[in-house]
mmCIF file of C-alpha atoms in Angstrom:
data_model
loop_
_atom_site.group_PDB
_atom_site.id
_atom_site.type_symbol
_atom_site.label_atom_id
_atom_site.label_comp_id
_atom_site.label_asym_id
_atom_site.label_seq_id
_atom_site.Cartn_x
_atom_site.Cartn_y
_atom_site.Cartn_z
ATOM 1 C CA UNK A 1 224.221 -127.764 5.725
ATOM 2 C CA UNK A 2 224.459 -131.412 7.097
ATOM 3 C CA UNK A 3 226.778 -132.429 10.166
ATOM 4 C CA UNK A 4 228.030 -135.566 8.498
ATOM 5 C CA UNK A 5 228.484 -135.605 4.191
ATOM 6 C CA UNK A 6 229.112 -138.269 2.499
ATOM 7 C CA UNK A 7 228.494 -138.935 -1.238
ATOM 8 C CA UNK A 8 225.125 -140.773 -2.060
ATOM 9 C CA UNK A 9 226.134 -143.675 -4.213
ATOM 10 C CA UNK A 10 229.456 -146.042 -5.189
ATOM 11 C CA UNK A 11 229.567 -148.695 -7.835
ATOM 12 C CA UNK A 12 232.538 -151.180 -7.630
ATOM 13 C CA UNK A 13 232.415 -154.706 -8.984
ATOM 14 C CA UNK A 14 232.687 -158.032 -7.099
ATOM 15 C CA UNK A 15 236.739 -158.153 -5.541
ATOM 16 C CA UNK A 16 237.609 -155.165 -6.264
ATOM 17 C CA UNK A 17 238.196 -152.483 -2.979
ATOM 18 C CA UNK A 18 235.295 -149.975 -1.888
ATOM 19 C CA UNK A 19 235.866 -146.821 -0.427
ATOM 20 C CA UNK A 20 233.773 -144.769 1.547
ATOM 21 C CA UNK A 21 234.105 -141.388 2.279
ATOM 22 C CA UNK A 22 232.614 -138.739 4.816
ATOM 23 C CA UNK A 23 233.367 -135.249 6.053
ATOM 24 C CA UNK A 24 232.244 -134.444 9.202
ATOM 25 C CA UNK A 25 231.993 -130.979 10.952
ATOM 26 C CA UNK A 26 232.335 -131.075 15.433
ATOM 27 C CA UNK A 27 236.372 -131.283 15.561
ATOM 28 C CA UNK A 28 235.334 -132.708 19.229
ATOM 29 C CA UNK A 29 233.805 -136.054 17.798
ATOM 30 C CA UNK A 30 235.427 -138.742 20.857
ATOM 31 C CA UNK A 31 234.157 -141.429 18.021
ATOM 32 C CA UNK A 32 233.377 -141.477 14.621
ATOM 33 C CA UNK A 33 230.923 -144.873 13.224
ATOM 34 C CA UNK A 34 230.265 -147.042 10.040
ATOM 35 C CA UNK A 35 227.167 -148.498 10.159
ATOM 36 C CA UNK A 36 225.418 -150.441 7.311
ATOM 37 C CA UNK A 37 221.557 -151.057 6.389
ATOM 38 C CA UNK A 38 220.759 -153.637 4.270
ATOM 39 C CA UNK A 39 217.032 -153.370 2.514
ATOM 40 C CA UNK A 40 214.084 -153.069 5.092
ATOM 41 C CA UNK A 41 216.288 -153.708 7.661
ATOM 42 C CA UNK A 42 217.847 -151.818 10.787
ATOM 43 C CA UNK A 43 221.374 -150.497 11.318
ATOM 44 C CA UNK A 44 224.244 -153.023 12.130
ATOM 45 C CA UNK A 45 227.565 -151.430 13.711
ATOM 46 C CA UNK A 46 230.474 -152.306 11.865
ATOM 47 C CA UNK A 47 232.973 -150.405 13.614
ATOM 48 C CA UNK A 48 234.268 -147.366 15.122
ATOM 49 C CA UNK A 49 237.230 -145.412 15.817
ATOM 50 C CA UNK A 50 238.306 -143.709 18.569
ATOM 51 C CA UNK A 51 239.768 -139.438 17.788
ATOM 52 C CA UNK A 52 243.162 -140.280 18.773
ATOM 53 C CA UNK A 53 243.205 -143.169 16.312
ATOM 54 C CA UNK A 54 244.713 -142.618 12.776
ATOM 55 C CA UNK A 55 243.328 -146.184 11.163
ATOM 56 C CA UNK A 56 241.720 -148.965 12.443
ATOM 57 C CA UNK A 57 241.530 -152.733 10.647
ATOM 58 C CA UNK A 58 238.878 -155.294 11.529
ATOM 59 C CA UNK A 59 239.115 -158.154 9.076
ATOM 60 C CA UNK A 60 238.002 -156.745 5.221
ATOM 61 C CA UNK A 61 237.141 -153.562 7.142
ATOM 62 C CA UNK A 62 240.025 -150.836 7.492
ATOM 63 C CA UNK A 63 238.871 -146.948 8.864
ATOM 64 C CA UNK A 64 241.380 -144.042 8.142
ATOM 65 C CA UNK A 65 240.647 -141.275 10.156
ATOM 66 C CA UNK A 66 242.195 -137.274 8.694
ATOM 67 C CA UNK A 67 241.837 -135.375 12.228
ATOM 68 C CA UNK A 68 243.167 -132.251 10.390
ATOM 69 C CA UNK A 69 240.574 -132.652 7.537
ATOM 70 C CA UNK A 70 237.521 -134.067 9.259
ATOM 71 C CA UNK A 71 237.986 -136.698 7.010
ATOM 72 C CA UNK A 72 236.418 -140.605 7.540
ATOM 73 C CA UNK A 73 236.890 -143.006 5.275
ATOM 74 C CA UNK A 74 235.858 -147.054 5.378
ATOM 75 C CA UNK A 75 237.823 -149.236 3.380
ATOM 76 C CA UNK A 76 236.352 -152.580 2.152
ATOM 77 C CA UNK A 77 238.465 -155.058 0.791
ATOM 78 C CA UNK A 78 237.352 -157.960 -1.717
ATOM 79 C CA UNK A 79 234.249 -156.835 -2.048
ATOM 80 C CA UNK A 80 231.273 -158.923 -1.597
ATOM 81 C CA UNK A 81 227.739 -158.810 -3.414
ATOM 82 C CA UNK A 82 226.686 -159.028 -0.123
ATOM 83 C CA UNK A 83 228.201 -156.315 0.455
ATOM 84 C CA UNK A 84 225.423 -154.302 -1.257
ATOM 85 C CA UNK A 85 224.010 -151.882 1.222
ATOM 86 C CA UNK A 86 223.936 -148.457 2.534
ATOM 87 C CA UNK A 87 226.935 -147.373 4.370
ATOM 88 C CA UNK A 88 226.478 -144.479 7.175
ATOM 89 C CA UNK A 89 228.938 -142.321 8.979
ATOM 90 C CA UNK A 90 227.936 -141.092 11.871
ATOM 91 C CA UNK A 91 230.119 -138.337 14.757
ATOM 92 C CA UNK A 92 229.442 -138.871 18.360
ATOM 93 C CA UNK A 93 230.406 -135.350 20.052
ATOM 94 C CA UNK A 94 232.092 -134.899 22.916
ATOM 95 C CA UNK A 95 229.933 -135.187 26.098
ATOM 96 C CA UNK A 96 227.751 -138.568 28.229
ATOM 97 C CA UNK A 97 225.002 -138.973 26.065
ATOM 98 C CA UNK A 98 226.370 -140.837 23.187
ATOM 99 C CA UNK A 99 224.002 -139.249 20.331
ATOM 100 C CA UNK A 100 225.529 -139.654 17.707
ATOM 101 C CA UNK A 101 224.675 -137.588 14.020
ATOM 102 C CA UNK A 102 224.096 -139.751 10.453
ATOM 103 C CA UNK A 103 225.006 -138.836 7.429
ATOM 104 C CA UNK A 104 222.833 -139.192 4.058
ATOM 105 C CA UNK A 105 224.200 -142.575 3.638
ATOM 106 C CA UNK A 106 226.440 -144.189 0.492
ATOM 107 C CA UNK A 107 224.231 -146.978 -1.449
ATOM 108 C CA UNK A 108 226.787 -149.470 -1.892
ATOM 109 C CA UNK A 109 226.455 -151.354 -5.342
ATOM 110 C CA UNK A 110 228.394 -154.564 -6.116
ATOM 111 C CA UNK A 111 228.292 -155.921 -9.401
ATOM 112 C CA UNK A 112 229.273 -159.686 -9.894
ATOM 113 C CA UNK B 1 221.706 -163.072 24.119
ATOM 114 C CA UNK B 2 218.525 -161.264 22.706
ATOM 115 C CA UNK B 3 219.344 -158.566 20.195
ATOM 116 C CA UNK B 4 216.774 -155.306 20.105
ATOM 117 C CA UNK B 5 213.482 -156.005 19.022
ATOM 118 C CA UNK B 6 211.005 -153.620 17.416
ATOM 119 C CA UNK B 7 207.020 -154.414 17.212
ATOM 120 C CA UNK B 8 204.665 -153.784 14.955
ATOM 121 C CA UNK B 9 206.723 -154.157 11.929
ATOM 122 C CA UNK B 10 204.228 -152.309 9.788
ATOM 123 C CA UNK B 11 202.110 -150.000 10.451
ATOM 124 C CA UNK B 12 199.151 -147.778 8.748
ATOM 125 C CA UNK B 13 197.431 -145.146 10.536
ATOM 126 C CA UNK B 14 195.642 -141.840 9.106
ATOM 127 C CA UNK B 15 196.218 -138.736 9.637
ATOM 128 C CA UNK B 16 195.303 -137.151 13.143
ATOM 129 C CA UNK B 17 195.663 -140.453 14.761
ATOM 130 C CA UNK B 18 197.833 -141.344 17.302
ATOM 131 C CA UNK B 19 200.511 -143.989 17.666
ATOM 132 C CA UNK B 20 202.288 -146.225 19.775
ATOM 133 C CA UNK B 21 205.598 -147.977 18.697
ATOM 134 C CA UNK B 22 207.298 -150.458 21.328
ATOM 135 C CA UNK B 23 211.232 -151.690 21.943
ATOM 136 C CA UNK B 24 212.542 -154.386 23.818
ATOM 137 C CA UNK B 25 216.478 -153.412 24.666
ATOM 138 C CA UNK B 26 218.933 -155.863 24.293
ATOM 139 C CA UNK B 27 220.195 -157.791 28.069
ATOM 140 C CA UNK B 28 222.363 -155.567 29.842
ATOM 141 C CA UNK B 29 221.791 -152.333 28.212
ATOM 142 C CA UNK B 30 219.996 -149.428 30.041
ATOM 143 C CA UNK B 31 219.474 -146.689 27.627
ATOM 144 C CA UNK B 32 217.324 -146.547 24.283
ATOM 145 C CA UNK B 33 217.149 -144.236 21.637
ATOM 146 C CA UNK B 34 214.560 -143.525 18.984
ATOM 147 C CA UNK B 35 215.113 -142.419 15.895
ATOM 148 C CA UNK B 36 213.142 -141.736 12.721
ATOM 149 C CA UNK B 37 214.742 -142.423 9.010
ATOM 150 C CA UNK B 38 212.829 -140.653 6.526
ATOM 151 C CA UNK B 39 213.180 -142.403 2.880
ATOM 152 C CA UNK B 40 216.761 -141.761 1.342
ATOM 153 C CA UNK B 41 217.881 -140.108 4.951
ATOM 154 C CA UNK B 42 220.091 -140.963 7.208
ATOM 155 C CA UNK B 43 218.428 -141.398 11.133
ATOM 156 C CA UNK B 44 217.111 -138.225 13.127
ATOM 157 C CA UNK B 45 217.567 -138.655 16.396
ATOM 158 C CA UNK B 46 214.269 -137.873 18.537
ATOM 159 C CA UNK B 47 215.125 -138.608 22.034
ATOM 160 C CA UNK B 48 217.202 -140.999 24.626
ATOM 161 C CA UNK B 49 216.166 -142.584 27.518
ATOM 162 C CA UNK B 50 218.739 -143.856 30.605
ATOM 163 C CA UNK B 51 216.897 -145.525 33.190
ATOM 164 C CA UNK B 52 213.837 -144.172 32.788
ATOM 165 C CA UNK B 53 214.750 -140.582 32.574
ATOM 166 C CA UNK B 54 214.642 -138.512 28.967
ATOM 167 C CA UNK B 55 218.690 -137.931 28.338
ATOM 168 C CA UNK B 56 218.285 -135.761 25.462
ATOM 169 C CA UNK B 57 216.149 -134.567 22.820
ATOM 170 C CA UNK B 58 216.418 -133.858 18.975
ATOM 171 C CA UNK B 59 214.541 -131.074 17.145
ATOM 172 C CA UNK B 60 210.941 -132.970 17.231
ATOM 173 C CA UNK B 61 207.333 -131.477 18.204
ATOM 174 C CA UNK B 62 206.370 -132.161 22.066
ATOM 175 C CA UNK B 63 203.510 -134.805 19.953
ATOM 176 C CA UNK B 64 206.446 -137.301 19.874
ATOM 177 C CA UNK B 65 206.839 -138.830 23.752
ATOM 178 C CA UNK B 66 208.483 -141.572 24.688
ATOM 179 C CA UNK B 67 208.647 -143.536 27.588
ATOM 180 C CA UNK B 68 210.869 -146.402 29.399
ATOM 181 C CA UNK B 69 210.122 -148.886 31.850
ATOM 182 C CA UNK B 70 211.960 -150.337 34.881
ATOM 183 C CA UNK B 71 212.936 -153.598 32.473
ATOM 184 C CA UNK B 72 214.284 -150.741 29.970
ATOM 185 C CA UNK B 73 211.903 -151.498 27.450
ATOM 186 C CA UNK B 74 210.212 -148.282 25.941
ATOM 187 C CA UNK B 75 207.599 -146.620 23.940
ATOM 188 C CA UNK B 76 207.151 -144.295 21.002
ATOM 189 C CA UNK B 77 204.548 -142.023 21.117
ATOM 190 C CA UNK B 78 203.188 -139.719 18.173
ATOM 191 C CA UNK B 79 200.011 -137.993 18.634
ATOM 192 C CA UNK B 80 198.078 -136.044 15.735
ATOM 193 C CA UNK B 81 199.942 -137.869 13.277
ATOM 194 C CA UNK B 82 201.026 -135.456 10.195
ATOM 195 C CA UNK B 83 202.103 -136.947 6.800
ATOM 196 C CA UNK B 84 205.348 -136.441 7.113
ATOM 197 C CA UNK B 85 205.249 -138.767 9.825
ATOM 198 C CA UNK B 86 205.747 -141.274 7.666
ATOM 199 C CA UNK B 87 208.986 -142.824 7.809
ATOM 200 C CA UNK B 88 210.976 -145.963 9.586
ATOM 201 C CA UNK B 89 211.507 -145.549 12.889
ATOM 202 C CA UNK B 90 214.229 -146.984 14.369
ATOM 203 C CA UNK B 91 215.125 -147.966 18.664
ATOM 204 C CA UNK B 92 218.618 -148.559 19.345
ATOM 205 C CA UNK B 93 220.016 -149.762 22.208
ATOM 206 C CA UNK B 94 223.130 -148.945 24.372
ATOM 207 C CA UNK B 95 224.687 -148.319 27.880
ATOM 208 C CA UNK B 96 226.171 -152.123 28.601
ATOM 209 C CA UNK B 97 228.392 -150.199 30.834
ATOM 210 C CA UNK B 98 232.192 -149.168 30.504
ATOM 211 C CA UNK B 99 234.120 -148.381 27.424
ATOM 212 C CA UNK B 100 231.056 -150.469 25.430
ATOM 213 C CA UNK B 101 228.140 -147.862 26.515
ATOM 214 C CA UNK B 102 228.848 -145.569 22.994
ATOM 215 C CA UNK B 103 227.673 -148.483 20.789
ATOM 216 C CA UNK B 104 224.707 -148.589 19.805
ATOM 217 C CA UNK B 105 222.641 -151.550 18.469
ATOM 218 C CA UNK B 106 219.491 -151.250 16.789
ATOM 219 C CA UNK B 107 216.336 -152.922 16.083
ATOM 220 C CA UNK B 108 214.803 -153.703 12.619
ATOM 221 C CA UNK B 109 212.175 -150.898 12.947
ATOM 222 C CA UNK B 110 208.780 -150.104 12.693
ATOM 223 C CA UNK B 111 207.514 -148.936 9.249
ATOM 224 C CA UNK B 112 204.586 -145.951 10.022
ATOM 225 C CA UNK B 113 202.840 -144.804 6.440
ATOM 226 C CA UNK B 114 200.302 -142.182 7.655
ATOM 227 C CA UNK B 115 197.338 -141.514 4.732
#
């Protein structure tokens, strides 16, 4: 099975809260990632959190981070339309090379 | 402050041809990564770079090289190009030193369709 799960698509409508889930697998992760792709385009970092953190808020952005559970989860409040994207998790095991592993990806809907 | 850049943008090549896609890191950052995102998958890592040295290496076929040069740019190489080659390939770059070198930033990508 996959490193990273998370599920493949959430629908929420325009101000309402998203939230993002994602299981991940290497207890050692040092940092765990939310990235989002918007259509034909690359990856943009949105933030991270470090293992010994339990949540971190950036703005609309809040990551709660279940140690025990291997659980990630990204938070966005007042949702946007623009918004609408694909949200990745990604782990970044212990160790120098900072590689870290995607997930499948959650297509983000937003309906106005 | 130039971001990472990615050329071509699209490509089309046929099958048993070989390929080369080309990164420009962003200033200050010493290390690239390639990655290839299959449609509806999340990015496969292929292989890192850190001043000019391979740093690692995802499960990919010796036909996929890379290189990178003294400026930290670097190349993509796919020889005897398969179907399943086809897919976006992604460069990301990282290493601005300290606490900072985990985050990775990455470029648009190149689109490869192989027929």
């Amino acid at each position: 099975g996959e490193d990273v799960e998370q599920s493949l698509f959430l629908s929420v409508r325009e101000g309402d809260s998203s939230v993002i889930n994602c299981t991940y697998t290497d207890s050692s992760s040092t940092y765990l990632y939310w990235y989002k792709q918007e259509p034909g385009a690359g990856l943009q970092l949105l933030t991270y959190i470090f293992s010994n953190m339990d949540m971190k808020q950036d703005q609309r952005l809040t990551v709660l981070l279940n140690k025990k559970d291997k659980h990630l989860s990204l938070r966005i409040a007042d949702t946007q339309t623009g918004d609408s994207a694909i949200y990745f998790c990604a782990e970044n095991p212990t160790g120098g090379s900072y590689i870290p592993t995607f997930g499948r990806g959650t297509s983000l809907i937003v309906h106005p | 402050e130039t971001g990472v850049t990615q050329s071509p943008t699209h490509l089309i090549k046929t099958r048993g041809q070989q390929v080369t896609l080309r990164c420009s890191s962003q200033s200050g950052h010493n290390t690239v990564s390639w990655y290839q995102q299959a449609l509806g998958q999340g990015p496969q890592f292929i292989f890192q770079y850190y001043r000019e040295e391979e740093n690692g290496r995802g499960n990919f076929p010796p036909r996929f090289s890379g290189l990178q040069f003294p400026n930290y740019s670097s190349e993509l190489n796919v020889n005897a190009l398969e179907l399943d080659d086809s897919a976006l390939y992604l460069c990301a770059s990282s290493g601005g030193g300290g606490l900072a070198g985990h985050e990775q930033y990455f470029g648009p990508g190149t689109r490869l369709t192989v027929t």
